CSV table of C-alpha atoms and ligand atoms in Angstrom, one decimal:
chain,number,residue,atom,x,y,z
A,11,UNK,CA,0.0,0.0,0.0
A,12,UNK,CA,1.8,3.5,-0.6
A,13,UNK,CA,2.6,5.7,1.7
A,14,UNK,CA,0.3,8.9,2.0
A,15,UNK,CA,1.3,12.1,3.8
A,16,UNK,CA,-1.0,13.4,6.3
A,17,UNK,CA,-0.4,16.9,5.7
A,18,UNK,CA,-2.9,18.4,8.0
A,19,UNK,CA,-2.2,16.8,11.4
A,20,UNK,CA,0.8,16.6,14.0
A,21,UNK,CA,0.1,13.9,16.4
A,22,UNK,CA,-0.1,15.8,19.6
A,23,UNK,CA,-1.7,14.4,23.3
A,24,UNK,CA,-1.2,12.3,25.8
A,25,UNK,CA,-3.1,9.1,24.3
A,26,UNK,CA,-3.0,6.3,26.6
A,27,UNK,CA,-1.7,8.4,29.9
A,28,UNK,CA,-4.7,11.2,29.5
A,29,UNK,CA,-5.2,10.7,32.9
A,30,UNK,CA,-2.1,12.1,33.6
A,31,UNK,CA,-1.9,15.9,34.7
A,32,UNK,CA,0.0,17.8,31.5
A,33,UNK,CA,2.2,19.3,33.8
A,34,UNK,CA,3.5,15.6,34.9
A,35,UNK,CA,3.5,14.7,31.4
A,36,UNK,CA,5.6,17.5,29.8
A,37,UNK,CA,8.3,16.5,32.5
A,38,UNK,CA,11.1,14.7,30.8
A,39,UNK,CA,12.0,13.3,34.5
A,40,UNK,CA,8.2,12.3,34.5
A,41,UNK,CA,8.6,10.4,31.4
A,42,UNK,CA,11.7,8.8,32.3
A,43,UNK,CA,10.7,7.0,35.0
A,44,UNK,CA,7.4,6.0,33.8
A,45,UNK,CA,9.1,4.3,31.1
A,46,UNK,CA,7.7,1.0,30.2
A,47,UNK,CA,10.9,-2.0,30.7
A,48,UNK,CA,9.0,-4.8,31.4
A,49,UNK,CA,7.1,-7.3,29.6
A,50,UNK,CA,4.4,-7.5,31.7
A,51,UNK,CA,4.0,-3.5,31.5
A,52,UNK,CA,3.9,-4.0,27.5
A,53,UNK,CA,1.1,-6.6,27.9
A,54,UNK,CA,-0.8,-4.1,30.0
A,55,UNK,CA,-1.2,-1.9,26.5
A,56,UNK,CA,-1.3,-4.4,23.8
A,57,UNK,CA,-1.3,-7.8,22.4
A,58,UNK,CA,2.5,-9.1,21.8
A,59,UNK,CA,3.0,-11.5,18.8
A,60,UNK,CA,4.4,-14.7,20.2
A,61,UNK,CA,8.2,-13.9,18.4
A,62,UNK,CA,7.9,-10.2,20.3
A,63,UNK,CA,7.1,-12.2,23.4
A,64,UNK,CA,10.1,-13.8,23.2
A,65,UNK,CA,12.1,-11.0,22.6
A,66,UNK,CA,11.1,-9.2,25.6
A,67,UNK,CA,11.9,-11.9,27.6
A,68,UNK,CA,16.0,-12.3,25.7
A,69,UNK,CA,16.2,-8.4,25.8
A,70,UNK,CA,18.1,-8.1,29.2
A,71,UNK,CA,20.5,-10.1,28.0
A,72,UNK,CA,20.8,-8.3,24.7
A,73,UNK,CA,20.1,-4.5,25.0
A,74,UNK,CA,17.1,-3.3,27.5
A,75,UNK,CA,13.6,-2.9,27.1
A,76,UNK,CA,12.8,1.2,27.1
A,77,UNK,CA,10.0,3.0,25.9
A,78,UNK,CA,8.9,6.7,26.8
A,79,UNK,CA,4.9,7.2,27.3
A,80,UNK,CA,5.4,9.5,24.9
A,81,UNK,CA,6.8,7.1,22.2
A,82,UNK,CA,5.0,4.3,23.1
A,83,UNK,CA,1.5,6.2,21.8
A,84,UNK,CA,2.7,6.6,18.3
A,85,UNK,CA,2.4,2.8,18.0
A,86,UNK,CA,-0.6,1.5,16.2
A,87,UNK,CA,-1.4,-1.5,18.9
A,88,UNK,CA,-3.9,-3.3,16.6
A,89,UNK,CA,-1.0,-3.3,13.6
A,90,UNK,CA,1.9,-5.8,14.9
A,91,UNK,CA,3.6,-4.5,11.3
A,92,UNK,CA,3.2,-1.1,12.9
A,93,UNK,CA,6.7,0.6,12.0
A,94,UNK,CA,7.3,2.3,15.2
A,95,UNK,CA,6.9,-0.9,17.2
A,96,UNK,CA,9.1,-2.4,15.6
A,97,UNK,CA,11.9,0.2,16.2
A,98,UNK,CA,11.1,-0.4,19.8
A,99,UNK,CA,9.5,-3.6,20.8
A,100,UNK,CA,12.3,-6.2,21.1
A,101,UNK,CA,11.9,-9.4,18.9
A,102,UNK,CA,12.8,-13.6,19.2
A,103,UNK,CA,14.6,-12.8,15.6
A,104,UNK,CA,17.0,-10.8,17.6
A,105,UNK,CA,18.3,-13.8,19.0
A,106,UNK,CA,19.6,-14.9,15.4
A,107,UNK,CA,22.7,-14.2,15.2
A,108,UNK,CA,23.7,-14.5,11.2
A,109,UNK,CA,26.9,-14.8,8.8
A,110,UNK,CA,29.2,-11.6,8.9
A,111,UNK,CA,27.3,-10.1,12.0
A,112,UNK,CA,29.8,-8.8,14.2
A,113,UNK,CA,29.6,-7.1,17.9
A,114,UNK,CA,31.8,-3.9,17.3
A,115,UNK,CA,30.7,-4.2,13.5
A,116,UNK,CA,32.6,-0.5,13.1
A,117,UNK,CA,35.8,-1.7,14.9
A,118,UNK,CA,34.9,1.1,17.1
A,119,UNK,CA,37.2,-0.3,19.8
A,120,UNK,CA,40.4,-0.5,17.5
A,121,UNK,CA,39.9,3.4,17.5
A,122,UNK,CA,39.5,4.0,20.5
A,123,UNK,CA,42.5,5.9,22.2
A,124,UNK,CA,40.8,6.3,25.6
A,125,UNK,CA,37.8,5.1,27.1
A,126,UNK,CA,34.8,6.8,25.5
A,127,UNK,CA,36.3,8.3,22.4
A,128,UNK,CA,36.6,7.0,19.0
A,129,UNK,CA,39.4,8.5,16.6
A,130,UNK,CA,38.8,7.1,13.0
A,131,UNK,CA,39.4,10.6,10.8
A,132,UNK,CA,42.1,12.5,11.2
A,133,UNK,CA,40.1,15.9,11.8
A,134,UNK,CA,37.3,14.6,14.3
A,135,UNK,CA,36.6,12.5,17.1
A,136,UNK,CA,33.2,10.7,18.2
A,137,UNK,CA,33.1,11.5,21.9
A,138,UNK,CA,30.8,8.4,23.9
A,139,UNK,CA,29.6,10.5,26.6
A,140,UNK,CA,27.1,8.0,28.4
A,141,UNK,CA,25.7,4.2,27.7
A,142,UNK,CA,22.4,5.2,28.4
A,143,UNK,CA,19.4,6.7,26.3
A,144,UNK,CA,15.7,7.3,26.7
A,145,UNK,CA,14.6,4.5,24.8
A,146,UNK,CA,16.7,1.8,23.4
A,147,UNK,CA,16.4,0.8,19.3
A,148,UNK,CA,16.5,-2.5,18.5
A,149,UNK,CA,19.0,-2.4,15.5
A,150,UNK,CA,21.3,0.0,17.9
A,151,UNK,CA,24.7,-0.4,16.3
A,152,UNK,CA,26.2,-0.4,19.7
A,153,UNK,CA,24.3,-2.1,21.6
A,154,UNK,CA,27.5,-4.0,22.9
A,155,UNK,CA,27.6,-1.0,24.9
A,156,UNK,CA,24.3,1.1,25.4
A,157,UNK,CA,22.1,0.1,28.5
A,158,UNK,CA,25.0,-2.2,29.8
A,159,UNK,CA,22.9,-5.7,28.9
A,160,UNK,CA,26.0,-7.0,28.1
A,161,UNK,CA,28.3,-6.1,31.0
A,162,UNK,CA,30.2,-4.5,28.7
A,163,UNK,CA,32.8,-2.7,30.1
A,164,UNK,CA,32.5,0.9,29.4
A,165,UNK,CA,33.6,3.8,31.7
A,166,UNK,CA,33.9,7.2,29.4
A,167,UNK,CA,36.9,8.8,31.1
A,168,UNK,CA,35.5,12.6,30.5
A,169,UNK,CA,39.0,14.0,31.7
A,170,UNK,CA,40.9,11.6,29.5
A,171,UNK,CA,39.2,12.1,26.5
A,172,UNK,CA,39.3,15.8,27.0
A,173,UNK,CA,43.2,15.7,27.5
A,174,UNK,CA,43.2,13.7,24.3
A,175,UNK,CA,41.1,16.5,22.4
A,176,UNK,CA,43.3,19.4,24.0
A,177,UNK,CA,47.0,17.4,22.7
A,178,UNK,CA,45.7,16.7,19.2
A,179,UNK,CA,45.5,20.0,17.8
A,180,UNK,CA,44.6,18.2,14.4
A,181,UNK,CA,41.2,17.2,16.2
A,182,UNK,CA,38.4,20.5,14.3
A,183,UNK,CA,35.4,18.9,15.1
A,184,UNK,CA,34.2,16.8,18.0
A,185,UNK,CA,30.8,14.8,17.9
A,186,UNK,CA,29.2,13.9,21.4
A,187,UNK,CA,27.2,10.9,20.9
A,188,UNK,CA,26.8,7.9,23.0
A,189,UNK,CA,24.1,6.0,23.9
A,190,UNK,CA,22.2,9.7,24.4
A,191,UNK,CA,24.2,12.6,25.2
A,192,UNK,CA,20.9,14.6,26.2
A,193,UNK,CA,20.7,12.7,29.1
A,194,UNK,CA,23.2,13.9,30.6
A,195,UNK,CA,22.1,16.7,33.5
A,196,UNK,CA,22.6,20.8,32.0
A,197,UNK,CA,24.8,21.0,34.6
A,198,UNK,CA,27.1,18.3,33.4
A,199,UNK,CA,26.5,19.4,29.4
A,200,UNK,CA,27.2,23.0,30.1
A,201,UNK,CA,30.3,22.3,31.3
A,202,UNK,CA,31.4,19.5,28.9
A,203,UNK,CA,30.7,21.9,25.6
A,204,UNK,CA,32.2,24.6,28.3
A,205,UNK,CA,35.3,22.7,28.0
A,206,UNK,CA,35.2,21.9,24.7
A,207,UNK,CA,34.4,25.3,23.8
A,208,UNK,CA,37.9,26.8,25.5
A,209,UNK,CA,39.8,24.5,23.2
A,210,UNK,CA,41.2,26.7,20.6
A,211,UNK,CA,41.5,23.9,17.4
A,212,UNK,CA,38.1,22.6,18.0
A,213,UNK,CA,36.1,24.9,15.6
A,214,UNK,CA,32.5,22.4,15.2
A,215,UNK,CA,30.9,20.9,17.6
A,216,UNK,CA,27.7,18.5,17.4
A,217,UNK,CA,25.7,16.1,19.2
A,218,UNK,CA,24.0,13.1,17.7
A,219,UNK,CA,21.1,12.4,19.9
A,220,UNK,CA,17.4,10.7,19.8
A,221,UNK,CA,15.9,12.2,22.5
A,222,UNK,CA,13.6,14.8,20.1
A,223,UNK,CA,12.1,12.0,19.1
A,224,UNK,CA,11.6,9.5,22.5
A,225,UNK,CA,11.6,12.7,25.0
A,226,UNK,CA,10.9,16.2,23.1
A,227,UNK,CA,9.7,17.1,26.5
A,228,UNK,CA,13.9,16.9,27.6
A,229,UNK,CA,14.4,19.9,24.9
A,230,UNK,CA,13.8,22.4,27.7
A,231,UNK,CA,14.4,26.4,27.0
A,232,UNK,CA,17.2,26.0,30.2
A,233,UNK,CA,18.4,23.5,27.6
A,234,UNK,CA,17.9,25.6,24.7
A,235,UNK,CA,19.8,28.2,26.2
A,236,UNK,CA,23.0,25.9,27.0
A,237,UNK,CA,23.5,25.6,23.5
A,238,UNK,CA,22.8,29.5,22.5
A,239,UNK,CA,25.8,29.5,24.8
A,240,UNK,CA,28.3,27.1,23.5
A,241,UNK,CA,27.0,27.7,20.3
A,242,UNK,CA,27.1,26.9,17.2
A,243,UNK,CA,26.8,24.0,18.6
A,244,UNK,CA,25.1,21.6,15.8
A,245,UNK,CA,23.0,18.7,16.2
A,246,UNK,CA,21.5,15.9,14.0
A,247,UNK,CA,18.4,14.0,15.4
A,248,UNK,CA,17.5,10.6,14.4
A,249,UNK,CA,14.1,10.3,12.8
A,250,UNK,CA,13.3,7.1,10.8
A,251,UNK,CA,9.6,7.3,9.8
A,252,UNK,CA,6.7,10.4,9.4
A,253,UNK,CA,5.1,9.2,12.2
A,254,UNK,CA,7.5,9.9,14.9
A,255,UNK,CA,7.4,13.8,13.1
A,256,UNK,CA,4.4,14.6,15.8
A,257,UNK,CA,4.2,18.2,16.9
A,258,UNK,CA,5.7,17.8,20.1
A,259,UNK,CA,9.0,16.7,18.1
A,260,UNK,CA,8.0,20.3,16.0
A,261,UNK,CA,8.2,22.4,18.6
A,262,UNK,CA,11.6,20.9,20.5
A,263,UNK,CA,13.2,21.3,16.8
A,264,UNK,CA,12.1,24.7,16.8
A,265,UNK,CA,13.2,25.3,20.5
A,266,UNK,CA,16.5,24.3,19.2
A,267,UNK,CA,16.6,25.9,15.6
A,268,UNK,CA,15.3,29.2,17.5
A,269,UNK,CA,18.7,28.7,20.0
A,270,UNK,CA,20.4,28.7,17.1
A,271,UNK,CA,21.3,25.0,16.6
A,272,UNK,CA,21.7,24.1,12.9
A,273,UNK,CA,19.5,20.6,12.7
A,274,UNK,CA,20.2,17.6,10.6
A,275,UNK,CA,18.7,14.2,10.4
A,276,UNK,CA,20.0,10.5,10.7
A,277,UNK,CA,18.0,7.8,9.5
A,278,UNK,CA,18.3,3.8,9.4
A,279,UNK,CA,16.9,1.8,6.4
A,280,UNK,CA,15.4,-0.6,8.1
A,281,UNK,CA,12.8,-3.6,6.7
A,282,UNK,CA,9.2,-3.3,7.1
A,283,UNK,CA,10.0,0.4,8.9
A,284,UNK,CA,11.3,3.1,5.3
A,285,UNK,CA,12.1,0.9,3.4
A,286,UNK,CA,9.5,2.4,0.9
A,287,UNK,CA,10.0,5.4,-1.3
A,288,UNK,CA,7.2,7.4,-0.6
A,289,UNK,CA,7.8,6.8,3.0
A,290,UNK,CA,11.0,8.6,2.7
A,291,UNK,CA,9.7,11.3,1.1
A,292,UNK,CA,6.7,11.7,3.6
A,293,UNK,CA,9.6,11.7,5.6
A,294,UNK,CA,12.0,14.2,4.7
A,295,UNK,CA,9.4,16.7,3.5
A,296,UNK,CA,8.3,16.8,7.3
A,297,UNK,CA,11.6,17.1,8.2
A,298,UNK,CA,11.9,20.2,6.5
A,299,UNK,CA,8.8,21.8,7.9
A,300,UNK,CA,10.5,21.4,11.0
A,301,UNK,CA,13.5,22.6,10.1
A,302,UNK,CA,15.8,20.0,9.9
A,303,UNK,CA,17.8,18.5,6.8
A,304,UNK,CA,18.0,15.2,6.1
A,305,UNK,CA,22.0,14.2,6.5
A,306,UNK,CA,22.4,10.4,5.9
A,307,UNK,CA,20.5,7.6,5.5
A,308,UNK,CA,22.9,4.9,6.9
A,309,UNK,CA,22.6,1.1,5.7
A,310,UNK,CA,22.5,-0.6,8.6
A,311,UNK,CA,25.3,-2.0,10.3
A,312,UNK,CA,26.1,-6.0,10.8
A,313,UNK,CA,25.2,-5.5,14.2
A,314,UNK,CA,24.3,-9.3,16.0
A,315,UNK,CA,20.7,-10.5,15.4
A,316,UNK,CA,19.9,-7.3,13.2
A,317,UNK,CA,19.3,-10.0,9.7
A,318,UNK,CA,15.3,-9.0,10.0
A,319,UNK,CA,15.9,-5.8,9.4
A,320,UNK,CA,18.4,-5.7,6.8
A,321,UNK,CA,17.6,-4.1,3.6
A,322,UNK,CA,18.9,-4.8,0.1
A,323,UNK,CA,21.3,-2.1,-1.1
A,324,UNK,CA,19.8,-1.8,-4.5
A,325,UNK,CA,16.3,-0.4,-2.7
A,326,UNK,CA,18.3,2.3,-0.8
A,327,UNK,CA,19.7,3.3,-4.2
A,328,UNK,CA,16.2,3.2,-5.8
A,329,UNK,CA,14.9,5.7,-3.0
A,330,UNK,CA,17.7,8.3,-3.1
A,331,UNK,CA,16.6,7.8,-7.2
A,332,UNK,CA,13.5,8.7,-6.0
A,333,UNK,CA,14.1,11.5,-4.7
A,334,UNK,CA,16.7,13.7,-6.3
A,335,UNK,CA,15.3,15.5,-9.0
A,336,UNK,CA,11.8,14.5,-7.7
A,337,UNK,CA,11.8,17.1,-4.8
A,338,UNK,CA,13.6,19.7,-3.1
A,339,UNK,CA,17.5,18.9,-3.2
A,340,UNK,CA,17.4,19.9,0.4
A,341,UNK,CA,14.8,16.9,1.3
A,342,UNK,CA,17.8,14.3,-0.5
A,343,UNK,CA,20.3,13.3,2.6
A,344,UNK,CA,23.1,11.2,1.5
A,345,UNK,CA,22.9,7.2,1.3
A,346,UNK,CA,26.1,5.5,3.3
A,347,UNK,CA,27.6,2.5,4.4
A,348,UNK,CA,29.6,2.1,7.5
A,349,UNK,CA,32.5,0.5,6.3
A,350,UNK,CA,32.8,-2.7,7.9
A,351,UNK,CA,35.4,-3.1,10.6
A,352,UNK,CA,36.2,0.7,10.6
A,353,UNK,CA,36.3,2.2,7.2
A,354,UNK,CA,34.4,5.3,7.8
A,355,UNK,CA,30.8,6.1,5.7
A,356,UNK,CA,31.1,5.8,2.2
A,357,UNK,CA,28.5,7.3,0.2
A,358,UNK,CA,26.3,4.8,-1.8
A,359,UNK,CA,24.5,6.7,-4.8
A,360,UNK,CA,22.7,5.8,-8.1
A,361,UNK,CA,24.5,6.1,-10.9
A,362,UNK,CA,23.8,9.0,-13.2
A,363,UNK,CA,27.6,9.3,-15.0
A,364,UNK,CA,27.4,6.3,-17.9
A,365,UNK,CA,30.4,7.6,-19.6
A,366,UNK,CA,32.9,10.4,-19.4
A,367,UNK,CA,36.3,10.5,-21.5
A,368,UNK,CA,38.3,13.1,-22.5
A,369,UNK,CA,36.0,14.6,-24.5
A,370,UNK,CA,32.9,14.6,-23.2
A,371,UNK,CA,30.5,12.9,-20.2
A,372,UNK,CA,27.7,11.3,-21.2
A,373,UNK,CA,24.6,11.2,-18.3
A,374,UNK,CA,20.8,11.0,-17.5
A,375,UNK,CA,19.0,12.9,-16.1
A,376,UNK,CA,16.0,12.2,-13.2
A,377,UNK,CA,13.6,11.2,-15.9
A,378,UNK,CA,16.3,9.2,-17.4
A,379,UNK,CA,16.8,11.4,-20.3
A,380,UNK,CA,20.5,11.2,-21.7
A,381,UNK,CA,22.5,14.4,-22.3
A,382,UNK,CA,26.4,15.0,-22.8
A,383,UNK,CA,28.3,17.4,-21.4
A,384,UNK,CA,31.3,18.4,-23.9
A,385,UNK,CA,34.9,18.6,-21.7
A,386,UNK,CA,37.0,19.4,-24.8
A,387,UNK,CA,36.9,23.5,-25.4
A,388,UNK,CA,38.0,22.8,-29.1
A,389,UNK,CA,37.6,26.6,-31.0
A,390,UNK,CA,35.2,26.3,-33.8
A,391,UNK,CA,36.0,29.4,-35.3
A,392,UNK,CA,38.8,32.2,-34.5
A,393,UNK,CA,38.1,34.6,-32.2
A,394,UNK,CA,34.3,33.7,-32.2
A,395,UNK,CA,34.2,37.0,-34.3
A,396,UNK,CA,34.9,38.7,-31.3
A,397,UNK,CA,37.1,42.0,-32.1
A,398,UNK,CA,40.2,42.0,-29.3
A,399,UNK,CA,41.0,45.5,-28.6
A,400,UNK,CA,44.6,46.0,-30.2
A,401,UNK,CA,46.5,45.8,-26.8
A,402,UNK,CA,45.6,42.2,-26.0
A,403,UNK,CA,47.7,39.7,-27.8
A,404,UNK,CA,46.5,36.0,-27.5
B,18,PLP,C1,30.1,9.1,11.7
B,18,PLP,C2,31.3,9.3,12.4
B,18,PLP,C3,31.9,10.6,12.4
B,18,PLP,C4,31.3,11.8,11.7
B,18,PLP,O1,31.2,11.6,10.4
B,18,PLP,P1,30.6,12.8,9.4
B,18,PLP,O2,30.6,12.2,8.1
B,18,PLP,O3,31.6,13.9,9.5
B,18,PLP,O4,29.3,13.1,9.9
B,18,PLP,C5,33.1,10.8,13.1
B,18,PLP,N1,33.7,9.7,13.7
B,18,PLP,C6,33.2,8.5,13.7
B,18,PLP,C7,33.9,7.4,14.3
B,18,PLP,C8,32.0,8.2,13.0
B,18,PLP,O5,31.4,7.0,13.0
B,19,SF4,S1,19.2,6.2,20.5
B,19,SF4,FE1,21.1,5.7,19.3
B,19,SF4,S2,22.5,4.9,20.8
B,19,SF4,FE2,20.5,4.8,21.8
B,19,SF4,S3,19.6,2.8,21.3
B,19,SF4,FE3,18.9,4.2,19.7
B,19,SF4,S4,20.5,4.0,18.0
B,19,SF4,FE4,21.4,3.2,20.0
C-alpha cells in the first residue's frame, strides 16, 4: 500500500496516559521513570506476537527494554507491522545471530584511544559521553555498549578524552554521541561543551542524539539556552519514519533551531519500517517543515541478530533515485555504508555518469533522459568573431 502524507495533522496528546496531569507529562524526569521496561507493562497496553514475546523476555541479555509514554502512543497496537513498534518492541529474531554479523561491526574499539572516544578521521573524534538513552532501538549499532545488557565494560573517562582532544591540535570537530548525550544533567552538558568550547583547534561541535524523538519534553528552553551559549553547537536528530514527526518533536526542533542550533537528520533503512520510497519522502518533506535537513540515511550496520531488518542495497539506491530531482534537493540526505570493521561512511548513490572521456561525459537525467556534457573546449571558429581590442595579444 503507498505511503500517503497526512499533511494536516501533528500527532499531539497524551493518548493512553490522559489521565495524567500535563504538567506531569511534559516533564522529561516524568517520562523517564514511567518508562515501560518490562514485559508485563507492554502486555498491559497491547497484544504481543508470540516472536515479540520472546524478545522481551532475551532483551536483558541483549540491550534493555525502554520505551517513553510519549513514544510508546505513536504505536498503532492493533497493527503488529506497525513501523514504530518495531523500532522499539524487542523481537525472538533478535536472537539470530547471522553470517558476517559482528559485535563492534565499526571496529569502534580499535579506535579508541581512551575510554569513550573514537578517533577514525584525522580531523574529528566521536566522543561516547554515556551508555544510556531514553529508549533503546532494537538495531542499535552499539548495543554491545548502550544500557550495559551486556556487561560491557564501558567507563567514558571525561577527563581523558578531554586531555586527548586538547594534545591533538589536528582534532576540528568533535561529535558527542553515546548512547544519548541529552541525558546527561545541563549541569554536566554546560560544562562539557564549556570545556570543549575553550579549546582553541576545535572549531565544530555536534551532538547526535534521539531524544527529540523518544523525549521532546527533555528539549527544555534551560536546555535551549545551553546551547545558545556554547554555540554553534550543531546537532543531528535521528528520525526514521513520518510518524514519529508529531508536533511535540516540532516544537523541541524549533526550540533548538530558535537557539540557534543548525538541525540535521539521521536515519536507518530498516525492513518493514522506510524501506518504501514514498515513506522517505513523507519523511524528509516533514523534516523540512521542521527545520531539519536530512544528513544520511545509513545502511545498517552487521550488528548481532539485526538479519530481519536488513535491507537490500539496490532499494536504498532506488529511493535516493527517487528522490533527487523529484523534490527539493534539500529533502535528499546522503545514502552511506559504515564500512565494515572501521572504514568510515562511504557514500552509496545511483549512478547517473554512464560515460565520461576526455572529451565529453555522457549522463541521465532524473527522468532518465540522456545528455552530454562536452569537456573538450576545441575553437570552432577564430576569435568567435569577437574584435580584441589592439592591446591584447593572444
Ligand atoms: C560518523 C562518524 C563521524 C562523523 O562523520 P561525518 O561524516 O563527519 O558526519 C566521526 N567519527 C566516527 C567514528 C563516526 O562514526
Ligand atoms: S538512541 Fe542511538 S544509541 Fe540509543 S539505542 Fe537508539 S540508536 Fe542506539
Amino acid at each position: 500500500m503507498p505511503y500517503t502524507e497526512d499533511r494536516s495533522t501533528w500527532f499531539a496528546g497524551q493518548g493512553l496516559w490522559s489521565h495524567v496531569p500535563e504538567s506531569d507529562w511534559k516533564d522529561w524526569t516524568w517520562q523517564l521513570k514511567n518508562r515501560l521496561t518490562t514485559l508485563e507493562q507492554l502486555e498491559r497496553h497491547l497484544t504481543l506476537t508470540p516472536g515479540e514475546r520472546a524478545g522481551c523476555l532475551f532483551a536483558k541479555e541483549k540491550l534493555a527494554l525502554a520505551i517513553t509514554p510519549y513514544f510508546f502512543n505513536l504505536i498503532d497496537r492493533h497493527d503488529p507491522h506497525c513501523p514504530i513498534r518495531k523500532q522499539v518492541i524487542p523481537r525472538g529474531d533478535e536472537m539470530v545471530v547471522s553470517s558476517g554479523e559482528m559485535l563492534d561491526s565499526l571496529g569502534e574499539d580499535e579506535h579508541s584511544p581512551v575510554p569513550g572516544l573514537i578517533h577514525r578521521y584525522p580531523d574529528r573524534v566521536l566522543f561516547l559521553v554515556t551508555d544510556r538513552c531514553a529508549a533503546y532501538c532494537r538495531y542499535c549499532t552499539r548495543s554491545r555498549l548502550v544500557s550495559n545488557a551486556q556487561d560491557y565494560n564501558f567507563h567514558p573517562e571525561y577527563e581523558q578524552a578531554l586531555r586527548y582532544i586538547e594534545a591533538h591540535p589536528g582534532i576540528r570537530d568533535v561529535l558527542l554521541s553515546g548512547g544519548d548525550p541529552l541525558l546527561l544533567s545541563d549541569k554536566k552538558l554546560d560544562h562539557l561543551l564549556g570545556r570543549l568550547r575553550a579549546i582553541k583547534h576545535v572549531e565544530f561541535i555536534r551532538i547526535g542524539s534521539r531524544i527529540p524523538v523518544f523525549l521532546p519534553q527533555r528539549i527544555t528552553p534551560e536546555l535551549a539556552e545551553i546551547f545558545k551559549k556554547h554555540g554553534p553547537v550543531w546537532m543531528s536528530i535521528h528520525v526514521n519514519h513520518p510518524k514519529e514527526a508529531t508536533q511535540e518533536l516540532k516544537d523541541a526542533c524549533e526550540r533548538l533551531s530558535f537557539a540557534g542550533v543548525p538541525l540535521g537528520n539521521q536515519s536507518v533503512l530498516l525492513r518493514g519500517v522506510n524501506d518504501d520510497a514514498d515513506v522517505m519522502k513523507a519523511l524528509v518533506h516533514r523534516l523540512l517543515r521542521m527545520r531539519v535537513r536530512p544528513y544520511y540515511i545509513y545502511q545498517m550496520d552487521l550488528i548481532t541478530g539485526g538479519a530481519h531488518f536488513k535491507v537490500d542495497v539496490r532499494k536504498g539506491i532506488e529511493i535516493i533515485r527517487a528522490l533527487r530531482g523529484h523534490t527539493t534537493g534539500y529533502a535528499v540526505p546522503q545514502y552511506v555504508i559504515d564500512a565494515p570493521g572501521g572504514g568510515g561512511k562511504v557514500p552509496v548513490n545511483p549512478d547517473y555518469v554512464e560515460q565520461i572521456t576526455d572529451d565529453e561525459v555522457v549522463f541521465r537525467n532524473f527522468e532518465g533522459k540522456q545528455f552530454r556534457y562536452p569537456l573538450k573546449a576545441a575553437p570552432v571558429k577564430e576569435n568567435a568573431g569577437i574584435v580584441m581590442p589592439a592591446e591584447i595579444h593572444l
